[in-house]
PDB file of C-alpha atoms in Angstrom:
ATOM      1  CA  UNK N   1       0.000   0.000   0.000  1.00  0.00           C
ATOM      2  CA  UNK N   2       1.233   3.148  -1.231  1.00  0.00           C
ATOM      3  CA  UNK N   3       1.299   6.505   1.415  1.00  0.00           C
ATOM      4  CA  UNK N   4      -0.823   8.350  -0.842  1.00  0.00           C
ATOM      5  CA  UNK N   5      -3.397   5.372  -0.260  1.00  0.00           C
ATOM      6  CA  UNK N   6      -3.026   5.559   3.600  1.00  0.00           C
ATOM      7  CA  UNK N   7      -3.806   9.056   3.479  1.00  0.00           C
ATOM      8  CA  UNK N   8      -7.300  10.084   4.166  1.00  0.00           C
ATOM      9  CA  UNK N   9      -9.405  11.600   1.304  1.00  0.00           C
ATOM     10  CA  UNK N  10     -10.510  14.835   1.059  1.00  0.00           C
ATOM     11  CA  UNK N  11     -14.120  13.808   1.955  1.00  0.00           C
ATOM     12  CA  UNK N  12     -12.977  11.677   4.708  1.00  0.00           C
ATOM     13  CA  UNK N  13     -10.961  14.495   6.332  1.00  0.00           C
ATOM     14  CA  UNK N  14     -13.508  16.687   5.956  1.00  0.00           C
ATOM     15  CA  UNK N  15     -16.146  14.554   7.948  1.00  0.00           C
ATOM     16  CA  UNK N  16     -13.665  14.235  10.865  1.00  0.00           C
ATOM     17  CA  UNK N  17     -13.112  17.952  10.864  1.00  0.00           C
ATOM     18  CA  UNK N  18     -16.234  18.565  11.089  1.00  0.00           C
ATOM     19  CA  UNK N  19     -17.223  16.240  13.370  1.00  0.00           C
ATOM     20  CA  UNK N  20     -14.483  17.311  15.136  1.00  0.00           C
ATOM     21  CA  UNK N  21     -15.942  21.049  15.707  1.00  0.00           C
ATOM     22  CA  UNK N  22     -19.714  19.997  16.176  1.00  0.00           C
ATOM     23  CA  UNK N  23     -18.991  17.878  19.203  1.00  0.00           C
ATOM     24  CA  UNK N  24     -17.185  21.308  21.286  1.00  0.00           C
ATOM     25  CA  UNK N  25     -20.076  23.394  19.697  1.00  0.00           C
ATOM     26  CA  UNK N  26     -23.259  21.066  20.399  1.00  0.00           C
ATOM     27  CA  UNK N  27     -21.921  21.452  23.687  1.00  0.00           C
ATOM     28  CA  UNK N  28     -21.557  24.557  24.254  1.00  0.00           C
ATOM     29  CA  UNK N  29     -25.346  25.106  23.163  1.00  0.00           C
ATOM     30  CA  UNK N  30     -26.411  22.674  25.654  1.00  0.00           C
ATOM     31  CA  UNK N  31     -24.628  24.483  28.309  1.00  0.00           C
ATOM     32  CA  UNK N  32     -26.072  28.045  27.490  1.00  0.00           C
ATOM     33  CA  UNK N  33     -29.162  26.638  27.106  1.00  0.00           C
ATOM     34  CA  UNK N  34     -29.092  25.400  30.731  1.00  0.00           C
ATOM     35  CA  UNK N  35     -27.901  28.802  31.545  1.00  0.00           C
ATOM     36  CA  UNK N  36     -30.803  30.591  30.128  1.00  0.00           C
ATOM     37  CA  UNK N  37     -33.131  28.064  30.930  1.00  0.00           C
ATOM     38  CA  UNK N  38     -33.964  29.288  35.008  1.00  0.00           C
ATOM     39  CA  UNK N  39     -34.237  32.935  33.430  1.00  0.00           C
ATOM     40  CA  UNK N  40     -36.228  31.975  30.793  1.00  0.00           C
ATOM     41  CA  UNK N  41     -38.432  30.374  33.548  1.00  0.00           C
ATOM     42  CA  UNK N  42     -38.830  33.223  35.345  1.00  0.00           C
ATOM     43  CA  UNK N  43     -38.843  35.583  32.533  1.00  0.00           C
ATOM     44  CA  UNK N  44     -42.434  33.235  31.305  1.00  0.00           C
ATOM     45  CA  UNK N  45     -43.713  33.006  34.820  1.00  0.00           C
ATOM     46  CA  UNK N  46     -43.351  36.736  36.262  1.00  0.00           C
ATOM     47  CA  UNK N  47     -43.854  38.339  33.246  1.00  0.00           C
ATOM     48  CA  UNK N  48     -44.859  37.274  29.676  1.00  0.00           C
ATOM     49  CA  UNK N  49     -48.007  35.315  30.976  1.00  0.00           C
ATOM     50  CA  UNK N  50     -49.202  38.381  33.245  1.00  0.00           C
ATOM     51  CA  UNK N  51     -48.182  40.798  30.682  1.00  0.00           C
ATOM     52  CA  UNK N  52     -50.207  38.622  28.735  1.00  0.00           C
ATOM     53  CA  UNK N  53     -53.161  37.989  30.893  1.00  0.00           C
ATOM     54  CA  UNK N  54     -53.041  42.217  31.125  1.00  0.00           C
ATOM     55  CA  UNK N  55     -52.988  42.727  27.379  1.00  0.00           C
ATOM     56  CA  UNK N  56     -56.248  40.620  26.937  1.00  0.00           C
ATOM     57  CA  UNK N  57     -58.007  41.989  29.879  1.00  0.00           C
ATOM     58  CA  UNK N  58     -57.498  45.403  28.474  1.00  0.00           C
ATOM     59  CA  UNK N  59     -59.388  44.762  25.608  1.00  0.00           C
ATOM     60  CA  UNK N  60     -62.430  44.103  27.437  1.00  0.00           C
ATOM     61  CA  UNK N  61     -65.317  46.492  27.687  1.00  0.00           C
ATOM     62  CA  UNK N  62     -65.340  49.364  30.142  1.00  0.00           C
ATOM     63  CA  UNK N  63     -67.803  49.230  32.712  1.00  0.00           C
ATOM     64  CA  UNK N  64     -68.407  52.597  32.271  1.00  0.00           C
ATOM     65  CA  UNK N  65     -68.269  53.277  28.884  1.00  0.00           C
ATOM     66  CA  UNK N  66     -69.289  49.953  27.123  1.00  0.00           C
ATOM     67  CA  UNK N  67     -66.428  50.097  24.720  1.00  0.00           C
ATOM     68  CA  UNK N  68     -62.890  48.183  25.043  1.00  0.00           C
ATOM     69  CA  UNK N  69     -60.944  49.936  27.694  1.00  0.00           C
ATOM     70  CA  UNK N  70     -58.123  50.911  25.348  1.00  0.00           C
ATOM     71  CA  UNK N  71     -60.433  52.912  22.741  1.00  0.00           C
ATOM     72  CA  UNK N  72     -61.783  54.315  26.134  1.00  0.00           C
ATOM     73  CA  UNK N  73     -58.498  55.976  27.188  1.00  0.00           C
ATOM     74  CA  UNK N  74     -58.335  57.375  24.302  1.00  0.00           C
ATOM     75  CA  UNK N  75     -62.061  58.897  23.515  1.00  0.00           C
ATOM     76  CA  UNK N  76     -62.200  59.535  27.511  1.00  0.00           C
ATOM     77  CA  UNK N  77     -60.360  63.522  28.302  1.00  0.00           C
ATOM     78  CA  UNK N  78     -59.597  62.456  31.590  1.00  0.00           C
ATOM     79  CA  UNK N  79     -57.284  59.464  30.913  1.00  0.00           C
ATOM     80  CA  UNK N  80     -55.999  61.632  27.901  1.00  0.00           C
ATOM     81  CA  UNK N  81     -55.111  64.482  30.468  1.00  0.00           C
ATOM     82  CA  UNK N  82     -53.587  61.792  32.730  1.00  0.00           C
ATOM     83  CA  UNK N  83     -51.840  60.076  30.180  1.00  0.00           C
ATOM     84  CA  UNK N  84     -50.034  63.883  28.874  1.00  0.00           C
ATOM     85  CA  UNK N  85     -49.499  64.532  32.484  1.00  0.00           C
ATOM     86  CA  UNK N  86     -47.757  61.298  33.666  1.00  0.00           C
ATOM     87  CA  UNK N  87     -45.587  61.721  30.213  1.00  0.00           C
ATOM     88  CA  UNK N  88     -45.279  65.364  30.312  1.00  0.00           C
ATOM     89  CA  UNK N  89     -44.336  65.594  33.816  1.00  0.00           C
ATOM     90  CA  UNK N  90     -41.454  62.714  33.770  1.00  0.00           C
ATOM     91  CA  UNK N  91     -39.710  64.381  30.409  1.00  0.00           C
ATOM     92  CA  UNK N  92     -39.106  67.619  32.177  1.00  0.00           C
ATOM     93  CA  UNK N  93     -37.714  65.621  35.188  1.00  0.00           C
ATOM     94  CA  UNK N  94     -35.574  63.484  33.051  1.00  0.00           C
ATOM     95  CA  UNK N  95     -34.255  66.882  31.385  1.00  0.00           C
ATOM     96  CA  UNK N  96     -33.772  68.780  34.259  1.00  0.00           C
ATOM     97  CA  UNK N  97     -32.204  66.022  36.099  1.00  0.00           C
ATOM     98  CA  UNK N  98     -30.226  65.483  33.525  1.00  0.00           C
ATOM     99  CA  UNK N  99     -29.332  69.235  33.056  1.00  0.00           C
ATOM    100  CA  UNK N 100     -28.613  69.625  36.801  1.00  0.00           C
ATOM    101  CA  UNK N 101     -27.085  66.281  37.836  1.00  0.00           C
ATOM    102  CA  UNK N 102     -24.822  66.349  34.259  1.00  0.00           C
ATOM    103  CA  UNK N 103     -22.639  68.953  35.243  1.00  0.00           C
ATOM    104  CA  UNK N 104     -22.164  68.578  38.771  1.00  0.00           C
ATOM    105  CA  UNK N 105     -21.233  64.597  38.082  1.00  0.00           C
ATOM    106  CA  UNK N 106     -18.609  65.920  35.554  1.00  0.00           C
ATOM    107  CA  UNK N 107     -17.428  68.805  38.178  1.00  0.00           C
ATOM    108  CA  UNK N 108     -16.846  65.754  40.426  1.00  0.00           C
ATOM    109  CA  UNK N 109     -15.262  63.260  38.119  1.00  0.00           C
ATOM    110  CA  UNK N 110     -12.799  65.957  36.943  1.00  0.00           C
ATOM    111  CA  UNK N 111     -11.946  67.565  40.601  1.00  0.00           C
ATOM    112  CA  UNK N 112     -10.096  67.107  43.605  1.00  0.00           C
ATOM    113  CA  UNK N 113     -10.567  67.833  46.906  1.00  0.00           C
ATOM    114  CA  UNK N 114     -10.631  67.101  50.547  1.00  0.00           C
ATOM    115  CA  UNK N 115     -14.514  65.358  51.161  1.00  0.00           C
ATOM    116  CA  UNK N 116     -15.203  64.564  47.904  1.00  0.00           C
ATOM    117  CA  UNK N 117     -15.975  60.729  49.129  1.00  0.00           C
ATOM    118  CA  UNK N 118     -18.572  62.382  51.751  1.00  0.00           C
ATOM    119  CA  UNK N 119     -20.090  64.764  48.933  1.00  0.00           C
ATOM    120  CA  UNK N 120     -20.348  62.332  46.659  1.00  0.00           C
ATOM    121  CA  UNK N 121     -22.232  59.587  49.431  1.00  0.00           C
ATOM    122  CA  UNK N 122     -24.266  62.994  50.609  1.00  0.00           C
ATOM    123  CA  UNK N 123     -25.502  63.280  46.829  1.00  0.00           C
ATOM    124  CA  UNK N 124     -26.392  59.274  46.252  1.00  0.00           C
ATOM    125  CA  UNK N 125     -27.633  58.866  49.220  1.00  0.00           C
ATOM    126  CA  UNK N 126     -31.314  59.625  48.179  1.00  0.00           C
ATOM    127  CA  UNK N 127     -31.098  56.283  46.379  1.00  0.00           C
ATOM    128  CA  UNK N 128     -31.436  54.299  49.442  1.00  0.00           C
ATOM    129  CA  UNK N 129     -34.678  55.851  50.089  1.00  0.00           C
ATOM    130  CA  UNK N 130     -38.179  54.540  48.878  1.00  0.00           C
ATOM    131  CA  UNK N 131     -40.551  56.450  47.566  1.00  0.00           C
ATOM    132  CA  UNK N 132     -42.653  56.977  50.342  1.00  0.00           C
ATOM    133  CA  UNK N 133     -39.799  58.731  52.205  1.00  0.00           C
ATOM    134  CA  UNK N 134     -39.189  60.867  49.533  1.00  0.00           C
ATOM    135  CA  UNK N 135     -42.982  62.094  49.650  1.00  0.00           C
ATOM    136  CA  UNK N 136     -42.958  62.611  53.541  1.00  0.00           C
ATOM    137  CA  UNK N 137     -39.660  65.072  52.870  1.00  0.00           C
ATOM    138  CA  UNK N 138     -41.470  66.840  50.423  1.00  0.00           C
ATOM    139  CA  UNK N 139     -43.999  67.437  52.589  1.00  0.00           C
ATOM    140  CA  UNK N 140     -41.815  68.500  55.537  1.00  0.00           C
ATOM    141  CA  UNK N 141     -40.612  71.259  52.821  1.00  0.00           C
ATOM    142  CA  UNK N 142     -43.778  72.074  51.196  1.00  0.00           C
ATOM    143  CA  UNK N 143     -46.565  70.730  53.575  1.00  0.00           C
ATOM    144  CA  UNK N 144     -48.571  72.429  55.593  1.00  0.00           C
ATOM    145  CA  UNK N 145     -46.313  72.247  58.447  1.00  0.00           C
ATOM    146  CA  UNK N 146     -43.294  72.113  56.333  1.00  0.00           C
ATOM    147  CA  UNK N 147     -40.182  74.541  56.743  1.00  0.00           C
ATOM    148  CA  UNK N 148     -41.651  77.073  53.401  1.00  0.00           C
ATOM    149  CA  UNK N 149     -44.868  77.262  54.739  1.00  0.00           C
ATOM    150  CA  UNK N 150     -43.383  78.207  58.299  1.00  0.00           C
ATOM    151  CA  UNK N 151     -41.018  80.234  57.191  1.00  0.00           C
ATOM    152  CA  UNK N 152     -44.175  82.312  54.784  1.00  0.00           C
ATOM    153  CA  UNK N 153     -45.834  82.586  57.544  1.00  0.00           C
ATOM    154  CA  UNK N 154     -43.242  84.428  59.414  1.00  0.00           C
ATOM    155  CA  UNK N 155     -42.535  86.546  57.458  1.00  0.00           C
ATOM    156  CA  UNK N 156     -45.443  87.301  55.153  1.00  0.00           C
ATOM    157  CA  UNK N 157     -48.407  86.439  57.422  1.00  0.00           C
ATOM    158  CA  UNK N 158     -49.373  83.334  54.748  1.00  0.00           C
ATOM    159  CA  UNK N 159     -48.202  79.640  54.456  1.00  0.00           C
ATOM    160  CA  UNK N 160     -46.485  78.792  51.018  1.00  0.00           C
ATOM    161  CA  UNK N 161     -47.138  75.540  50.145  1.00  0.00           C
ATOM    162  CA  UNK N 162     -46.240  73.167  46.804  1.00  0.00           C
ATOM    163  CA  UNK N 163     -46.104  69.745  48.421  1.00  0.00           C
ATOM    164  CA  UNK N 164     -49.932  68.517  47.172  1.00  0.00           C
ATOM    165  CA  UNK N 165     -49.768  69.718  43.236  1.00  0.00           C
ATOM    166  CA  UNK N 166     -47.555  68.609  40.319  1.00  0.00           C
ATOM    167  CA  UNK N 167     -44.390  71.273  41.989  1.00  0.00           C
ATOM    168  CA  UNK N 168     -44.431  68.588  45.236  1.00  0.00           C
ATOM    169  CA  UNK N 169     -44.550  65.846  42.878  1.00  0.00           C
ATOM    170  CA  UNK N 170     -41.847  67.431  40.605  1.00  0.00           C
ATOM    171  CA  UNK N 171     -39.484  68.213  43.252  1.00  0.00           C
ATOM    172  CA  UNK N 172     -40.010  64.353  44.876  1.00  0.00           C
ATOM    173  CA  UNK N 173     -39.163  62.889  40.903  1.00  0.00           C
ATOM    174  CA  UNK N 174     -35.943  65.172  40.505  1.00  0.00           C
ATOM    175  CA  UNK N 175     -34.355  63.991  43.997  1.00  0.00           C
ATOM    176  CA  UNK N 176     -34.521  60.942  43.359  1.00  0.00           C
ATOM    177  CA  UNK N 177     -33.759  61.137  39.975  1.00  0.00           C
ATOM    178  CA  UNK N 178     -30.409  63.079  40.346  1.00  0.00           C
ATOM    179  CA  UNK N 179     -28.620  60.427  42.229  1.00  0.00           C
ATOM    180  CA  UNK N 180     -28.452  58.283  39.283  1.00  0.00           C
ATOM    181  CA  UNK N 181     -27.372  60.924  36.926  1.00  0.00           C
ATOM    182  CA  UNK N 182     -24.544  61.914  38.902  1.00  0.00           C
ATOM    183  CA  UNK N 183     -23.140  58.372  39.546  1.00  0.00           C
ATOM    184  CA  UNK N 184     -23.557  57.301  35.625  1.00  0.00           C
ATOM    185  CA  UNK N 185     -21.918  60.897  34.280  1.00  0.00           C
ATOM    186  CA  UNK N 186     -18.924  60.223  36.817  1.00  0.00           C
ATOM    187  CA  UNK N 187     -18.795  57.063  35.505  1.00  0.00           C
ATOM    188  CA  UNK N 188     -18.469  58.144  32.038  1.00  0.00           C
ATOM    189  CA  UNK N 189     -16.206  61.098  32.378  1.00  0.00           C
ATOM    190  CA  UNK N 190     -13.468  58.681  34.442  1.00  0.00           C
ATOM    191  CA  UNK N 191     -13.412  56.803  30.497  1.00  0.00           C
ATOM    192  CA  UNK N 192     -13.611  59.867  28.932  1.00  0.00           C
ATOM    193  CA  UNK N 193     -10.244  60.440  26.986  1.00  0.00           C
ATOM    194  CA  UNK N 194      -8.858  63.445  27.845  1.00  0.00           C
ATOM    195  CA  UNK N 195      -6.097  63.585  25.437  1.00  0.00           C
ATOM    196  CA  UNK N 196      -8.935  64.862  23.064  1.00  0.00           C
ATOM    197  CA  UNK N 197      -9.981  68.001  25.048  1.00  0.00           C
ATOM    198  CA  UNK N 198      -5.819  68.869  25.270  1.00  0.00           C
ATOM    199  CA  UNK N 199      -5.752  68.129  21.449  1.00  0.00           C
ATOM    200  CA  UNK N 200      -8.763  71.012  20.875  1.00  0.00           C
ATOM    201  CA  UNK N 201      -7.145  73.254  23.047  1.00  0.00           C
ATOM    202  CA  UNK N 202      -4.297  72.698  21.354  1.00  0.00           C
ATOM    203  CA  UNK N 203      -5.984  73.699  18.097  1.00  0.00           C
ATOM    204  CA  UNK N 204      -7.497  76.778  19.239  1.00  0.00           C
ATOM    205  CA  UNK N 205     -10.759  75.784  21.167  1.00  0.00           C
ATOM    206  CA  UNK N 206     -11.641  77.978  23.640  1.00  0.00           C
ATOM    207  CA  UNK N 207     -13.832  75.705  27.141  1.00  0.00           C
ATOM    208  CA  UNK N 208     -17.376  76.279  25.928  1.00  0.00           C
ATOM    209  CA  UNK N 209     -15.949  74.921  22.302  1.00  0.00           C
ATOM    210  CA  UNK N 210     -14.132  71.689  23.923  1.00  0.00           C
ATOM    211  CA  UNK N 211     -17.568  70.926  26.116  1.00  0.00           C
ATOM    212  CA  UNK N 212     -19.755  71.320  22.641  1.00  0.00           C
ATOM    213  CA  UNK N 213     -17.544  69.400  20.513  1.00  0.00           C
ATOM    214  CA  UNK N 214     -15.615  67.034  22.767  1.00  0.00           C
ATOM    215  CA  UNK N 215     -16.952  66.583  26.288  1.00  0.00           C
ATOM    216  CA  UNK N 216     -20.655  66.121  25.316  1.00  0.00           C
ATOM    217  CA  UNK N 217     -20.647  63.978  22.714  1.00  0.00           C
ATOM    218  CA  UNK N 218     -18.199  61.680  24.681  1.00  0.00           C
ATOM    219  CA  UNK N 219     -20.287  61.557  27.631  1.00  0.00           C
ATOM    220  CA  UNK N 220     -23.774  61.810  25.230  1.00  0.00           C
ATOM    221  CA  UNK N 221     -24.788  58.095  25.127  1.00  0.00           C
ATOM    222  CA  UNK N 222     -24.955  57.986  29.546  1.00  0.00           C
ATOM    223  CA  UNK N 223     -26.518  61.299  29.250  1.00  0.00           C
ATOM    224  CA  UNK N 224     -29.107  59.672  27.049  1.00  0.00           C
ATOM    225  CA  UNK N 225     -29.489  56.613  28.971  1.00  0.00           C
ATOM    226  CA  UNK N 226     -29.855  57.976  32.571  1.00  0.00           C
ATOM    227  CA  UNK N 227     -32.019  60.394  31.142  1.00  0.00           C
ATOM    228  CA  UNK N 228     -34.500  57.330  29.825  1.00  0.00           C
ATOM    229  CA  UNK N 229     -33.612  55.249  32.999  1.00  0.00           C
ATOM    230  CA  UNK N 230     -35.115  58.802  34.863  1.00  0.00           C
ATOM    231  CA  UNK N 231     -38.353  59.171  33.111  1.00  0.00           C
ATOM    232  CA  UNK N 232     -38.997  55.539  33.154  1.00  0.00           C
ATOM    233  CA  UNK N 233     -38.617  55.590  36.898  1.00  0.00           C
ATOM    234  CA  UNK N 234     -40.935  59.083  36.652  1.00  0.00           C
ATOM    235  CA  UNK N 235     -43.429  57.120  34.574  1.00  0.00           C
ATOM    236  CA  UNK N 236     -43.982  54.503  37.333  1.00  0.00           C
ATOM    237  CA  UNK N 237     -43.166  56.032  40.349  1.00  0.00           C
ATOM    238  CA  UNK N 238     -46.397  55.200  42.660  1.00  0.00           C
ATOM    239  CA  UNK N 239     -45.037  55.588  46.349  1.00  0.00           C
ATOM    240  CA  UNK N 240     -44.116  59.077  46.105  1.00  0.00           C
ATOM    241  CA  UNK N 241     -47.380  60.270  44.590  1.00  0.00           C
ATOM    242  CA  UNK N 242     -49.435  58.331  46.850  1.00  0.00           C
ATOM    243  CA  UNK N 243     -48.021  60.113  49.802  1.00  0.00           C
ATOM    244  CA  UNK N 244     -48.723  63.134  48.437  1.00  0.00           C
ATOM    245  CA  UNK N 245     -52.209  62.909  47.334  1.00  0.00           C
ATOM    246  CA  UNK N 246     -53.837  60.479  45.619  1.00  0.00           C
ATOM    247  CA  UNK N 247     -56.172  63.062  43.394  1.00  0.00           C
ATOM    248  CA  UNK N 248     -53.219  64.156  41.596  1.00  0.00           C
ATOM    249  CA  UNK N 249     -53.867  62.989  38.139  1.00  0.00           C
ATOM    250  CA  UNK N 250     -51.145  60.461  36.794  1.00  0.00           C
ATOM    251  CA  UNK N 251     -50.973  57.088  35.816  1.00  0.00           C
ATOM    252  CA  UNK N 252     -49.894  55.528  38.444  1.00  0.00           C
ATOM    253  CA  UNK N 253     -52.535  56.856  40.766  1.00  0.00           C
ATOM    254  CA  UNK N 254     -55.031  56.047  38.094  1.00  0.00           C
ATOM    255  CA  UNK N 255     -54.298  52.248  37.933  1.00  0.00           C
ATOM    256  CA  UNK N 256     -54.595  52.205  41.552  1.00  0.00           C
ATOM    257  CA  UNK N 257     -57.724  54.076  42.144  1.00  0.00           C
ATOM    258  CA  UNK N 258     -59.365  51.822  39.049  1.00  0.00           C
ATOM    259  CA  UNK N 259     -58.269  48.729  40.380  1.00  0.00           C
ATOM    260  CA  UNK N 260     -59.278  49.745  44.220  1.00  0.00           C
ATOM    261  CA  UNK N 261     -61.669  52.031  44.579  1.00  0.00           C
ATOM    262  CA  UNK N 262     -64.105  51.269  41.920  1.00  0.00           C
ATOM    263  CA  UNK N 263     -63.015  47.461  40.923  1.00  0.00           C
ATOM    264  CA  UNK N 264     -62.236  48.467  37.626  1.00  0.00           C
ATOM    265  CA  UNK N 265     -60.125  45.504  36.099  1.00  0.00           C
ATOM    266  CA  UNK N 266     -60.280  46.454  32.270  1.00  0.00           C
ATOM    267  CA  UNK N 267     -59.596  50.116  33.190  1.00  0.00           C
ATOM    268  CA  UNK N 268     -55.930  49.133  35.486  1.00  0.00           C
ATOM    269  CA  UNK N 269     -54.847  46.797  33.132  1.00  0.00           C
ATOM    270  CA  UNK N 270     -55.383  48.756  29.687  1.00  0.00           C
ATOM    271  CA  UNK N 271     -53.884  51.795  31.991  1.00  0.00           C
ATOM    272  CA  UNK N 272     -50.658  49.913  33.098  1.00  0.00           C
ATOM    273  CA  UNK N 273     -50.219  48.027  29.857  1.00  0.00           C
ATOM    274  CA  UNK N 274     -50.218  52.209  28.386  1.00  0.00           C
ATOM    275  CA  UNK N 275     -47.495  53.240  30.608  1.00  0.00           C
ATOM    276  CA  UNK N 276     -45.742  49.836  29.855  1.00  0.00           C
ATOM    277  CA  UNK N 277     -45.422  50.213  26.028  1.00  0.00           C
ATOM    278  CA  UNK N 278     -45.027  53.796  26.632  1.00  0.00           C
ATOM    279  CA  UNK N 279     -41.872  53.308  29.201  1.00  0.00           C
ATOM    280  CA  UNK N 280     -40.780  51.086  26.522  1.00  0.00           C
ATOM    281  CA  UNK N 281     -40.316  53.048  23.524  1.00  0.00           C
ATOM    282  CA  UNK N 282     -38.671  55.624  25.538  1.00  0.00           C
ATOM    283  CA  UNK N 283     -35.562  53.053  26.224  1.00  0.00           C
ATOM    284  CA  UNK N 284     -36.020  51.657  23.273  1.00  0.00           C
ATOM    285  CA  UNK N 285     -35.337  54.971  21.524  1.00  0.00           C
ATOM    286  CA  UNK N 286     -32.795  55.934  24.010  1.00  0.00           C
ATOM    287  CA  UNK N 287     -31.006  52.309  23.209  1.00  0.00           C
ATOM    288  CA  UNK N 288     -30.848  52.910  19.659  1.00  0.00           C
ATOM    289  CA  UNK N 289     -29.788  56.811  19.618  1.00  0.00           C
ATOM    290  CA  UNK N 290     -27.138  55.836  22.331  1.00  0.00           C
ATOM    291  CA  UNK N 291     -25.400  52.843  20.042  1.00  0.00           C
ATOM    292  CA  UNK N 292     -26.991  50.446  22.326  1.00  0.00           C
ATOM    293  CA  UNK N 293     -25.150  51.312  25.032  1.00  0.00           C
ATOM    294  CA  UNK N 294     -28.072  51.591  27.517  1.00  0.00           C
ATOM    295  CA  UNK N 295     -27.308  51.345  31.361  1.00  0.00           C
ATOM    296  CA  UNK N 296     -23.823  51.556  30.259  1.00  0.00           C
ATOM    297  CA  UNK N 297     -21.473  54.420  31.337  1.00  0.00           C
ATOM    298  CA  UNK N 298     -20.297  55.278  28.045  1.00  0.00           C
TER     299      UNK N 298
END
């Protein structure tokens, strides 16, 4: 027997090649599908088939109207007035959080100095609070009894207060809101490279020219994810607005008054399946304007 005719052909090697590859492959399918499978689980249990369950129910009739719940929202003024609200209301939070938060987490990713550690605990500290602490500080500001309306009445004769309207509820969304904007632009500004602002300066750029063309858009995709991250938490947020007053008129409030007070079932879930798919395409758009970098710090 020759070598050439010991040799394997070039089908035969071929086969064993690929047989060869499969085997590691199949594998490692097998083992991310075990992976995935308890979070798949979970993922079907806790949320697709209630999600589910919510989408159908929402299609029923409205007690009160006769028609599905969803066309009812939307022929109805007062959903349509709490659905601008609720939207309205968490897009100027998520700007002005942003706004505010942006550059004092870039001040305190770029400087030095003693307490910076405490400052910076001070600022994210809010985080650890739920939402029904935030409401009772806002109302030891802006209540009744609160520190404005005793200071108004000192010196004016009249008690200022903001804590039971859309201001309270405003003020309540931003503090908790700015925490997380000040942690993710610090983040982001640590990777910024800042061989780039020395290389405009170098060229002639004067500060605000190196912040317009260098600094934001470096730092623009965790601006544009904390800022979604913010008004989805806005969109949501039901502890905080409960403890101010539950005849504010937002979403949140809605869903529970529908589903408690007047046993409403079609109403709650059409509502929350609204601010759901609503809260959705807002990350969704922020994903794909922010290269999909969403929850990331840069």
């Amino acid at each position: 027997m020759t070598a050439a005719s010991r040799q394997p052909s070039g089908a035969a090697s071929y086969v064993n090649t690929h047989q060869i590859m499969v085997g590691p492959v199949r594998r490692k399918s097998l083992i991310a599908l075990f992976a995935l499978l308890p979070a798949l689980v979970v993922f079907c249990a806790f949320w697709l088939l209630p999600f589910s369950r919510l989408i159908m129910m929402g299609a029923e009739a409205d007690p009160s109207s006769g028609i599905s719940a969803y066309l009812t929202i939307l022929t109805h003024r007062q959903y349509l007035i709490s659905l601008a609200t609720t939207v309205g209301l968490s897009l100027v939070v998520s700007l002005v959080a942003v706004a505010i938060a942006g550059v004092a987490g870039f001040f305190l990713a770029r400087q030095r100095f003693f307490g910076k550690s405490i400052l910076v605990a001070i600022l994210t500290f809010p985080l650890a609070f739920p939402g029904v602490v935030v409401g009772f500080l806002v109302i030891m500001l802006g209540g009744r009894q609160g520190a404005l309306a005793q200071t108004s009445l000192w010196l004016f004769g009249e008690r200022w207060m903001f804590a039971y309207s859309l201001a309270g509820l405003f003020i309540g969304y931003l503090y908790f809101s700015i925490p997380r904007v000040i942690t993710t632009v610090m983040a982001a500004c640590d990777n910024l490279d800042q061989s780039l602002e020395e290389a405009a300066r170098s060229l002639g750029a004067n500060t605000w020219q190196v912040i317009k063309d260098v600094i934001v858009p470096g730092i623009a995709p965790a601006l544009l994810s904390t800022g979604a991250i913010c008004f989805a938490t806005s969109m949501g947020a039901f502890g905080t607005a409960f403890t101010l007053g539950t005849r504010l008129s937002i979403l949140p409030l809605n869903i529970y008054g529908e589903f408690t007070n007047y046993a409403n079932f079609a109403m709650a879930a059409a509502l929350s399946v609204v601010l759901g798919v609503i809260t959705w395409m807002a990350l969704s758009l922020a994903r794909r304007l922010a290269g999909g970098n969403l929850g990331a710090s840069v």
